Amino acid sequence: MALPVAFFALFFAWPVAAITARGLKADGTWHLGRFAEVLGRSDIRHVLWFTTWQALASTALTLLIALPAAWVFARLEFPGKQVLRAVVTVPFVLPTVVVGTAFLALVGHGGLLDELWGVRLDTTVWAILLAHVFFNYAVVVRTVGGLWGQLDPRQEEAARMLGASPLRAWRQVTLPALAPAVAAAALMVFLFTFTSFGVVQILGGPTFSTLEVEIYRQTSEVFDLTTAAVLTLVQFAAVGAILAVHAWTVRRRETALRLVDASVTARRPRGAGQRALLGGVLATVAVLLVLPLGVLVRRSLDAPGLGYYRALTDADGGTFLVAPLHAVWTSLEYAVAATGIALVVGALAAAALARRDAGRLMRGFDALLMLPLGVSAVTVGFGFLIALDEPPLDLRQSWFLVPLAQALVGAPFVVRTMLPVLRAVDTRLREAAAVLGASPWRVWREVDLPLVRRALLIAAGFAFAVSLGEFGATVFIARPDNPTLPVAVARLLSRPGELNYGQAMALSTILMVVCAAALLLLERLRTDRTGEF
């Protein structure tokens, strides 16, 4: 456990503390009174209100649209289910800047809706809410659907035989069992939308700003580190509260239910109602998830002869010191390194948390591991530049700084994927191997590893995908001669001109294809009982 604790302390807690202290301390004096001053400003109150309001609305809308799909994936068996599950998950691992770009191509100026009906939603709340549903749809489907598929359907059938209506049987038998999973999914969706950055940055325009966007603006445009530090602490407190409640719901879900093999609960659709629900879910996926990605691909092909893709090999545009296509190879190299770090740190943390004698302190660390997903990535990235600037850890000029920041985002996914599998390993197998003289390393290699190998590969895939798309921290620390794909897309979108816009669409399409390929591979490895994702 020492290595994970040291990693998060050194590369997460220290940079965040350093940049926050820099903002609240000037001339050797702590300016704690600035809290009331900053939070009393009308523009900041508007940011706080919009951040909370849009997160609540996005969460409710996501649950409303995604819960029917969770049932379909849990209870129905149909051709193409594995591929559809991968399609549903692609938006979740895409960078938020690509999600924003996809919806910009759909609803923005000159977008598909603008061309067909003259409708533009690029600077309205609805565009942001729909983009958040697009991004978080898979969170509900996988979290709730994974548990729903493992609930014993005979309990609800018994209630029906005793005279309960279908609605009453679902409300009194299934819903209470699903409540922890629904609560956990809702909290995660709220967390991701509360800290939304790329989507709001691209679609919100100057009118709408979340805490994360405002922290970025105060840090990089206004250079008001005090206001940024106050907002960082406010967001940190809110995220900490969300994660504490989430940890409680996860523990309740793990201990309160008796589950069955999900493969025996899924059946072919029976009756017109089930077929209609399946058709509705397929239509929703097509319109809400596939259509924005399809428009993104279409926009990248607008130039004749793959002109936008060919332009990616040219560095004469002035936006980059290298050809934009170089960002593809840079991102892949960084993501591989970040995946290796995340696997080592996350696997060790999961192994420690899976021990039967893990106490309350260890369970608290489990919640802390999720903090990098909610704490301002902008703060982390800028904190890297402030904190890691002196020997022996002067890493500002090192290429390794970017994989370290990306690994902070990937490690929680490794933990969440591997922890349920490690907890399911029968301790008697380890004890028997130890009694026969096997060393701890040999026990791990010959007992644990064969049982968790599949989960380890899935964890590596998710860590790779989310590392590939990390944007908030990387935008500060990626070097101009080595931009990552999300940073390159954001830079291209920030510059006027049809060529820059088309190149942004082409790079986003490349990133989407890489993520989709990784997820299709994961679906071939995945079982319904492997991890939370």
Tab-separated table of C-alpha atoms in Angstrom, residues 48-63 92 132 135-136 139-140 182-196 210-211 234-235 237-243 245-246 373-374:
chain	number	residue	atom	x	y	z
A	48	LEU	CA	-21.918	28.174	-8.553
A	49	TRP	CA	-25.636	28.187	-9.311
A	50	PHE	CA	-25.211	27.072	-12.920
A	51	THR	CA	-22.690	24.359	-11.950
A	52	THR	CA	-25.099	22.843	-9.429
A	53	TRP	CA	-28.268	23.324	-11.471
A	54	GLN	CA	-26.929	21.816	-14.701
A	55	ALA	CA	-25.396	18.873	-12.791
A	56	LEU	CA	-28.750	18.069	-11.165
A	57	ALA	CA	-30.616	18.447	-14.465
A	58	SER	CA	-28.028	16.372	-16.360
A	59	THR	CA	-28.220	13.615	-13.743
A	60	ALA	CA	-32.017	13.449	-13.800
A	61	LEU	CA	-32.114	13.463	-17.610
A	62	THR	CA	-29.431	10.765	-17.843
A	63	LEU	CA	-31.276	8.485	-15.415
A	92	PHE	CA	-17.732	7.712	-21.875
A	132	HIS	CA	-23.733	15.316	-20.704
A	135	PHE	CA	-21.166	11.273	-22.131
A	136	ASN	CA	-22.681	9.599	-19.039
A	139	VAL	CA	-22.306	5.033	-16.449
A	140	VAL	CA	-25.961	4.237	-15.735
A	182	VAL	CA	-29.053	3.716	-8.985
A	183	ALA	CA	-27.770	6.005	-6.238
A	184	ALA	CA	-24.146	5.150	-7.045
A	185	ALA	CA	-24.704	5.798	-10.755
A	186	ALA	CA	-26.523	9.070	-10.057
A	187	LEU	CA	-23.707	10.257	-7.805
A	188	MET	CA	-21.070	9.439	-10.418
A	189	VAL	CA	-23.043	11.231	-13.142
A	190	PHE	CA	-23.482	14.223	-10.839
A	191	LEU	CA	-19.745	14.187	-10.103
A	192	PHE	CA	-18.754	14.117	-13.781
A	193	THR	CA	-21.231	16.849	-14.738
A	194	PHE	CA	-20.483	19.007	-11.686
A	195	THR	CA	-16.812	19.061	-12.731
A	196	SER	CA	-17.528	19.296	-16.477
A	210	THR	CA	-18.957	25.651	-14.493
A	211	LEU	CA	-16.557	25.800	-11.574
A	234	VAL	CA	-15.129	24.847	-2.895
A	235	GLN	CA	-15.078	22.179	-5.617
A	237	ALA	CA	-15.283	20.098	-0.576
A	238	ALA	CA	-18.251	19.312	-2.837
A	239	VAL	CA	-16.449	16.417	-4.536
A	240	GLY	CA	-15.331	15.010	-1.181
A	241	ALA	CA	-18.928	14.956	0.053
A	242	ILE	CA	-20.139	13.292	-3.168
A	243	LEU	CA	-17.450	10.608	-2.992
A	245	VAL	CA	-21.817	9.210	-0.118
A	246	HIS	CA	-20.788	7.180	-3.188
A	373	LEU	CA	-11.761	12.120	-11.137
A	374	GLY	CA	-13.526	15.018	-9.438
